[in-house]
mmCIF file of C-alpha atoms and ligand atoms in Angstrom:
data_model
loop_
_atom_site.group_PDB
_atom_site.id
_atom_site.type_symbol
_atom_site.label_atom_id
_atom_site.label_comp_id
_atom_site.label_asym_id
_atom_site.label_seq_id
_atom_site.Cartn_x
_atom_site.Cartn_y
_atom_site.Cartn_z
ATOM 1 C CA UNK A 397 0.000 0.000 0.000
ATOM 2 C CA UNK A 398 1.235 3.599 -0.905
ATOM 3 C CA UNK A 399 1.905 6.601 1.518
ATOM 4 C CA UNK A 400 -1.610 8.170 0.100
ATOM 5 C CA UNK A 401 -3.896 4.794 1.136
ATOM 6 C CA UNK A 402 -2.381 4.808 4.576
ATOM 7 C CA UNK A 403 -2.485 8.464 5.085
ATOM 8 C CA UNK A 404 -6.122 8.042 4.079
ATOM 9 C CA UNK A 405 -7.103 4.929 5.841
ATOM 10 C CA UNK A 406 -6.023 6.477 9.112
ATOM 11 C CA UNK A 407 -7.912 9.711 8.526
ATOM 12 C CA UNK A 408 -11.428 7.846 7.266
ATOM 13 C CA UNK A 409 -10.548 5.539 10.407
ATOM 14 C CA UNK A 410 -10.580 8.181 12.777
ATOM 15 C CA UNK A 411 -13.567 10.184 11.197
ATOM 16 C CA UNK A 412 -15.431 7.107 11.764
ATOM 17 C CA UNK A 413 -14.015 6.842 15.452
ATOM 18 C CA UNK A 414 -15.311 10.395 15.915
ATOM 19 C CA UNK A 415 -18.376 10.295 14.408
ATOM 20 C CA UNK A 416 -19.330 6.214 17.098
ATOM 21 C CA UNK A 417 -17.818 8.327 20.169
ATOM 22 C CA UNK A 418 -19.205 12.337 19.657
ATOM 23 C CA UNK A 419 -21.825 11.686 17.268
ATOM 24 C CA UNK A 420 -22.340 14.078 14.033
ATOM 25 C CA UNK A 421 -22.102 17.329 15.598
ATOM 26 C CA UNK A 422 -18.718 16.861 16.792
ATOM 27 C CA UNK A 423 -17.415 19.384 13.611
ATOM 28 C CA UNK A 424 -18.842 21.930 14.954
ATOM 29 C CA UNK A 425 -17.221 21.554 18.259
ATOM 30 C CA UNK A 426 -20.174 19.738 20.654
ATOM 31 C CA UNK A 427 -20.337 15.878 21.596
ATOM 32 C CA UNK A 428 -23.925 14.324 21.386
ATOM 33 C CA UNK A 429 -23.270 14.480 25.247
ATOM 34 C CA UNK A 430 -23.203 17.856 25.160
ATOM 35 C CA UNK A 431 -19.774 18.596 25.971
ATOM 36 C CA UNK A 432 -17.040 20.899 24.156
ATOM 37 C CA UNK A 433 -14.484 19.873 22.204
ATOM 38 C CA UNK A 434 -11.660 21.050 22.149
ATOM 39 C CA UNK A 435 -9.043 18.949 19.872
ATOM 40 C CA UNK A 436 -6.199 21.532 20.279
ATOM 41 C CA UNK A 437 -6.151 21.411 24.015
ATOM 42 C CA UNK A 438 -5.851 17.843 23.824
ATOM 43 C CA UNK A 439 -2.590 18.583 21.520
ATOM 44 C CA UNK A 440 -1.989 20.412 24.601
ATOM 45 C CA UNK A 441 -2.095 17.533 27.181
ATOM 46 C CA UNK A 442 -1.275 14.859 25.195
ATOM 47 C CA UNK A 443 2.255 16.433 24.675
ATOM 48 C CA UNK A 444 2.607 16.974 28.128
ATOM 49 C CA UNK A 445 2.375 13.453 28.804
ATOM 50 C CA UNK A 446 5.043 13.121 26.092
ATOM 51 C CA UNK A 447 7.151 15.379 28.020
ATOM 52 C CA UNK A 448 6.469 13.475 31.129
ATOM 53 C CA UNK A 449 8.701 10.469 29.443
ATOM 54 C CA UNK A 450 11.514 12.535 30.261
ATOM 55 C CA UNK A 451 13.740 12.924 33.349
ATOM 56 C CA UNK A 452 12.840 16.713 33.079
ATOM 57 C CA UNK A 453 12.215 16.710 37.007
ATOM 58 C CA UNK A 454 15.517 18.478 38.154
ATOM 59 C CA UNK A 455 13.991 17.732 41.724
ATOM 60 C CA UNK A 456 13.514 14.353 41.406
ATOM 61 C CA UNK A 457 14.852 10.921 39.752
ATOM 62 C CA UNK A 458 17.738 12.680 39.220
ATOM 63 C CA UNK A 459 19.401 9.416 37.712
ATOM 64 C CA UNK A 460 16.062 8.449 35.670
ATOM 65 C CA UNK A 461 16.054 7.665 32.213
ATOM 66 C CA UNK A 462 14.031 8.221 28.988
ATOM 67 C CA UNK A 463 10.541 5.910 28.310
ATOM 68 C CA UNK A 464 10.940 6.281 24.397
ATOM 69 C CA UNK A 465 8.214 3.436 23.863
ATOM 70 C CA UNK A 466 5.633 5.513 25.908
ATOM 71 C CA UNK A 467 7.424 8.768 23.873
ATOM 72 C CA UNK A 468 6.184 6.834 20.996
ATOM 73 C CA UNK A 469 3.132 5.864 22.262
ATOM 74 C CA UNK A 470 2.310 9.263 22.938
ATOM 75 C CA UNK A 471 3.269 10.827 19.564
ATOM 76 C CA UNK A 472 -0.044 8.337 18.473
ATOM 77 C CA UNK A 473 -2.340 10.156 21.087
ATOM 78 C CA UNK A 474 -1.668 13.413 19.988
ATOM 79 C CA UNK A 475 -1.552 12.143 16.251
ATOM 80 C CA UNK A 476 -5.191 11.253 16.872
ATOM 81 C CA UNK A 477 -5.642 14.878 17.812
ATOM 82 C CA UNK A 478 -4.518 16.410 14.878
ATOM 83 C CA UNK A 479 -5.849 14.150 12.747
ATOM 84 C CA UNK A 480 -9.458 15.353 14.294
ATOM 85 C CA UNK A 481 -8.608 19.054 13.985
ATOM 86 C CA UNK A 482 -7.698 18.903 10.383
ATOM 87 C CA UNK A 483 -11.251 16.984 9.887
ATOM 88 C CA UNK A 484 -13.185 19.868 11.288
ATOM 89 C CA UNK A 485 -12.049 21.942 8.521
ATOM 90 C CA UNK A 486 -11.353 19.724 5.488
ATOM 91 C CA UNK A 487 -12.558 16.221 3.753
ATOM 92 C CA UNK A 488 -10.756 13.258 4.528
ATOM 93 C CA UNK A 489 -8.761 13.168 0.940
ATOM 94 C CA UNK A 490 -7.984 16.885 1.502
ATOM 95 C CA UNK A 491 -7.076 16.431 5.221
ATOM 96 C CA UNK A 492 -4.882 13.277 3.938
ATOM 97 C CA UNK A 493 -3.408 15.506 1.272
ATOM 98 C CA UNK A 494 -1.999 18.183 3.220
ATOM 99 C CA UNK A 495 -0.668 16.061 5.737
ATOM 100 C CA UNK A 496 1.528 14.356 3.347
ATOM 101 C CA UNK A 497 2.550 17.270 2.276
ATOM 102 C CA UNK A 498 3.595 18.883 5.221
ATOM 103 C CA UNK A 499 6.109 16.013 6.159
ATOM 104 C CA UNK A 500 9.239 17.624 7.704
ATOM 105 C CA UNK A 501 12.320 16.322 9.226
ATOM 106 C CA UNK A 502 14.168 18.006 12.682
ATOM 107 C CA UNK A 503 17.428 18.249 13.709
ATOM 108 C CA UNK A 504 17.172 16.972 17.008
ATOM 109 C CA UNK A 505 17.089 13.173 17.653
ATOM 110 C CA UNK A 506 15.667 11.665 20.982
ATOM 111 C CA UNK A 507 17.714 9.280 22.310
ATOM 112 C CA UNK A 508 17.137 5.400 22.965
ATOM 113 C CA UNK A 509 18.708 5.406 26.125
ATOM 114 C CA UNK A 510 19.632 7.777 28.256
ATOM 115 C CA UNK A 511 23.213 9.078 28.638
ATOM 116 C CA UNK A 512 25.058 11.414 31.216
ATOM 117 C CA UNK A 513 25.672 14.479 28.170
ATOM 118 C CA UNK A 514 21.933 14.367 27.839
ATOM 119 C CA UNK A 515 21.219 15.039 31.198
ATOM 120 C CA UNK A 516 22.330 18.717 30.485
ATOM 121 C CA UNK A 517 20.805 18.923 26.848
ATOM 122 C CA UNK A 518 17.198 18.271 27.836
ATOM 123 C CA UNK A 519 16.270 22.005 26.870
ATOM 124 C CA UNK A 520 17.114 21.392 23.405
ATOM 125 C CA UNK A 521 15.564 17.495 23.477
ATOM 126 C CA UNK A 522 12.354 19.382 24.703
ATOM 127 C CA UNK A 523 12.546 22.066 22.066
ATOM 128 C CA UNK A 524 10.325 19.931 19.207
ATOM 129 C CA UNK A 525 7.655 19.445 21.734
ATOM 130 C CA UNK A 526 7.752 22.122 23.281
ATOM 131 C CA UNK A 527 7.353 23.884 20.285
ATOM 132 C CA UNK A 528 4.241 21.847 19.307
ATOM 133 C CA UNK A 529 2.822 22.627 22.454
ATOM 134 C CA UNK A 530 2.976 26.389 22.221
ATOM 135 C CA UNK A 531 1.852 26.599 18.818
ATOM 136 C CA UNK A 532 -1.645 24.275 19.762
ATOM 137 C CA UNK A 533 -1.963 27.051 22.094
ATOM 138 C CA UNK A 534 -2.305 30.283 19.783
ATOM 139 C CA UNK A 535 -5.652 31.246 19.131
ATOM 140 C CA UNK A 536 -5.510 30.602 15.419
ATOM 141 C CA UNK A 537 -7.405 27.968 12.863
ATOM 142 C CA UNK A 538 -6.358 29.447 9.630
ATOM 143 C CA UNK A 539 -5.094 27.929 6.484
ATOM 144 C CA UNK A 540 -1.550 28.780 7.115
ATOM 145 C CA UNK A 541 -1.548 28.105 10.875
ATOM 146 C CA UNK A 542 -3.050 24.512 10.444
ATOM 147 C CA UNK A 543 -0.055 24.208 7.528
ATOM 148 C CA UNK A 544 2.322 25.235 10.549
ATOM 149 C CA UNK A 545 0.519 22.900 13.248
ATOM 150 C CA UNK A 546 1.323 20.248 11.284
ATOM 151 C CA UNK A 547 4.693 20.526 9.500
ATOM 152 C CA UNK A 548 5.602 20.705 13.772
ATOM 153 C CA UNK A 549 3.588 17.545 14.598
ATOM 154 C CA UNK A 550 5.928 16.206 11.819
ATOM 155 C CA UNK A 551 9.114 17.568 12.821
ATOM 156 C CA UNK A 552 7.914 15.753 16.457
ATOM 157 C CA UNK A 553 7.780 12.568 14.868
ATOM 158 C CA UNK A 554 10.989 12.996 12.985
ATOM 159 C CA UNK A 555 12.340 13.583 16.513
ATOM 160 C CA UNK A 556 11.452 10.712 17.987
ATOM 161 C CA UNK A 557 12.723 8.368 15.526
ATOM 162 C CA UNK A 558 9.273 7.395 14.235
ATOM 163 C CA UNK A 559 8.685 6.930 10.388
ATOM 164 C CA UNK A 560 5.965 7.099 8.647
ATOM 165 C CA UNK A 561 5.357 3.291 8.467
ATOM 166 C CA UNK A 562 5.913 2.983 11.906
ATOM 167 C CA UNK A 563 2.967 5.742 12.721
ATOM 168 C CA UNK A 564 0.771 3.793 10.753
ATOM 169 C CA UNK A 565 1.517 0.425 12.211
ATOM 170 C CA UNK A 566 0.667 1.949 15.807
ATOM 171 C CA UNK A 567 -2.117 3.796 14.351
ATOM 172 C CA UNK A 568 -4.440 1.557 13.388
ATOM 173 C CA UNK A 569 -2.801 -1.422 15.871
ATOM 174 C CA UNK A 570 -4.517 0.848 18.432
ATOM 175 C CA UNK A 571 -7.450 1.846 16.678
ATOM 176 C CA UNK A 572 -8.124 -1.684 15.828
ATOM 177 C CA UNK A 573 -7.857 -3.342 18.899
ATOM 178 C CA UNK A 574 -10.092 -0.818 20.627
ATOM 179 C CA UNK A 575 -12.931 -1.902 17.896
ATOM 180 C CA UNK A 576 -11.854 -5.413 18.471
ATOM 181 C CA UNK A 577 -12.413 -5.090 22.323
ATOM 182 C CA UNK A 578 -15.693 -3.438 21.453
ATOM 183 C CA UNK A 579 -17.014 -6.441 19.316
ATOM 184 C CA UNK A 580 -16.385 -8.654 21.669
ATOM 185 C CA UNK A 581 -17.900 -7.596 24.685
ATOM 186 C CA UNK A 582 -15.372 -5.130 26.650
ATOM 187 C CA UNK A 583 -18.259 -3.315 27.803
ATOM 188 C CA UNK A 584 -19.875 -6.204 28.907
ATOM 189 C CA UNK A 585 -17.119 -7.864 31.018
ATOM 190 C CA UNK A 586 -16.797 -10.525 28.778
ATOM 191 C CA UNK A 587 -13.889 -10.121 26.474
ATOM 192 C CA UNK A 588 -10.699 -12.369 27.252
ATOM 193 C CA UNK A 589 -7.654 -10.179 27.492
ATOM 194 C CA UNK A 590 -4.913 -12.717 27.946
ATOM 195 C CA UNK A 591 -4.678 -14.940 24.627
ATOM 196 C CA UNK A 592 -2.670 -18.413 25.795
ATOM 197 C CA UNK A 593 -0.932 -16.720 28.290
ATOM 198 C CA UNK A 594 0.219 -13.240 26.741
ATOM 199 C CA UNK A 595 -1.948 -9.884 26.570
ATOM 200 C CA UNK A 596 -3.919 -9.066 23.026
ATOM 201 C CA UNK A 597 -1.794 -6.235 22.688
ATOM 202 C CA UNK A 598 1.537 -8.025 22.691
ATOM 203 C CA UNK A 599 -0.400 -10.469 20.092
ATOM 204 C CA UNK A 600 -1.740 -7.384 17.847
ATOM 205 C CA UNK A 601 1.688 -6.489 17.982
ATOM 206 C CA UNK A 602 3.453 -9.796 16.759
ATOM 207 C CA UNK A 603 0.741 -9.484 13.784
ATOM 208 C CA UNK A 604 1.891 -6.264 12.626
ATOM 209 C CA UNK A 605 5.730 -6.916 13.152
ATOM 210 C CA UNK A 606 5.405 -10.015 10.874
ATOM 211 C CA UNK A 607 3.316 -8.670 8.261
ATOM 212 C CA UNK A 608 4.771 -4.633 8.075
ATOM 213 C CA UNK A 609 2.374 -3.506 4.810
ATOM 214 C CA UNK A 610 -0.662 -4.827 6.832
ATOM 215 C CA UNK A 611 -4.355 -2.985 6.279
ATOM 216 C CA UNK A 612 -6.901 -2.392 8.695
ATOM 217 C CA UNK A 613 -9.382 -4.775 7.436
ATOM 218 C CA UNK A 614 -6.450 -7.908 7.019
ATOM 219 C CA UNK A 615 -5.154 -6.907 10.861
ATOM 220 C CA UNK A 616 -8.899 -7.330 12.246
ATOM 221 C CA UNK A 617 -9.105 -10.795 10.492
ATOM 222 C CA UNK A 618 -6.168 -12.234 11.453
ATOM 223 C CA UNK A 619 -7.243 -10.344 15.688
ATOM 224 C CA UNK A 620 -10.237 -12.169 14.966
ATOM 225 C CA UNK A 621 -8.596 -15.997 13.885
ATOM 226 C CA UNK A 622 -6.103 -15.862 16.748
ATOM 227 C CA UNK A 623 -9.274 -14.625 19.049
ATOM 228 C CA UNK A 624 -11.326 -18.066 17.438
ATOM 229 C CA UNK A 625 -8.751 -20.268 18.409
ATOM 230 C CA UNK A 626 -8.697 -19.936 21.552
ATOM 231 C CA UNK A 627 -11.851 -21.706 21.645
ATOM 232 C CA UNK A 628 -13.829 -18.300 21.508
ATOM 233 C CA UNK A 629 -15.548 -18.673 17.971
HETATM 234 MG MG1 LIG B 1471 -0.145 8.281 28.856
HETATM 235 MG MG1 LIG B 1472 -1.655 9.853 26.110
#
């Protein structure tokens, strides 16, 4: 599959995901609930968790290290973010469009582990994020700023080591195996969690390392053979 399909898979995926959780209205900035939304605040919070992955704390953990798979896993959260806030302005082939476009790469690389010399560079290992962070903040939706937003949230994943296969692979993984859950009975206390001994997510995850180019629709059917034979059919 080619960068467009995925880039547009994961944006008609998480139109749908908007449209099951907020209902219709959620465009114009109101849940069926009745509550706001607010997509760039969650930008907002999502990086800070992000930036809690660090050992920013000068006051505390003062030997701690860097959680670069939660780094990662974050960089997904806030990817769902953007994704919604480009939706609330354009189609899904337009959103897809410009965010393909918009690709960038940064000059600062997180590391895997954590080193002494980082210990006093953490301004600079911040700056990406940080950055991202402060522009979700300006009270701005225009053309040009969304163009901006997202050539940052790029430079972010850059920064993290991410590419864009690897987005993608997390992307729907996670989107995925929330439907999954949601087919078969989460809700209702009756899903099975642990599949021969190891947790669906380490299994989802097994899937999509052994079959990289994956879609959306082949990941669910092979969730949902490995789910059957364990005697759940
Ligand atoms: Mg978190
Ligand atoms: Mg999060």
């Amino acid at each position: 599959m080619d960068r467009r399909k995925k880039m547009e898979e994961m944006f008609r995926l998480q139109e749908r995901l908007n449209d099951d959780t907020n209902g219709p209205k959620w465009r114009d900035g109101m849940t069926k609930q009745g509550k706001v939304v607010n997509w760039k605040r969650c930008i907002v919070m999502e990086t800070a968790e992000l930036i809690e992955s660090f050992p920013w704390k000068h006051w505390k953990n003062i030997e701690g290290g860097i959680d670069l798979e939660n780094v990662k896993i974050e960089m997904v959260d806030i990817w769902h973010f953007v994704m919604s806030y480009l939706l609330r302005f354009l189609p899904v082939k337009e959103a897809a469009k410009l965010a393909l476009e918009t690709m960038k790469e940064s000059g600062i690389r997180v590391p895997e582990s954590w080193s002494e010399a980082d210990k006093g560079r953490l301004d600079e290992l911040l700056a990406p994020f940080e950055d991202l962070m402060a522009l979700a903040l300006v009270k701005d939706d225009s053309p040009a700023y969304r163009v901006e937003l997202l050539e940052q949230f790029w430079t972010c994943v850059d920064a993290v080591g991410m590419d864009f296969d690897e987005l993608y692979r997390l992307y729907i993984g996670k989107n995925a195996l929330n439907q999954f859950r949601q087919k078969h009975g989460y809700k209702e206390g009756t899903y099975r969690k642990i599949w021969n001994g190891r947790e669906d997510n380490v299994v989802m995850q097994e899937i999509l390392a052994q079959n990289p180019d994956i879609t959306y629709d082949a990941l669910m059917e092979k969730l949902e053979e490995a789910y059957d034979a364990l005697g759940n059919g």
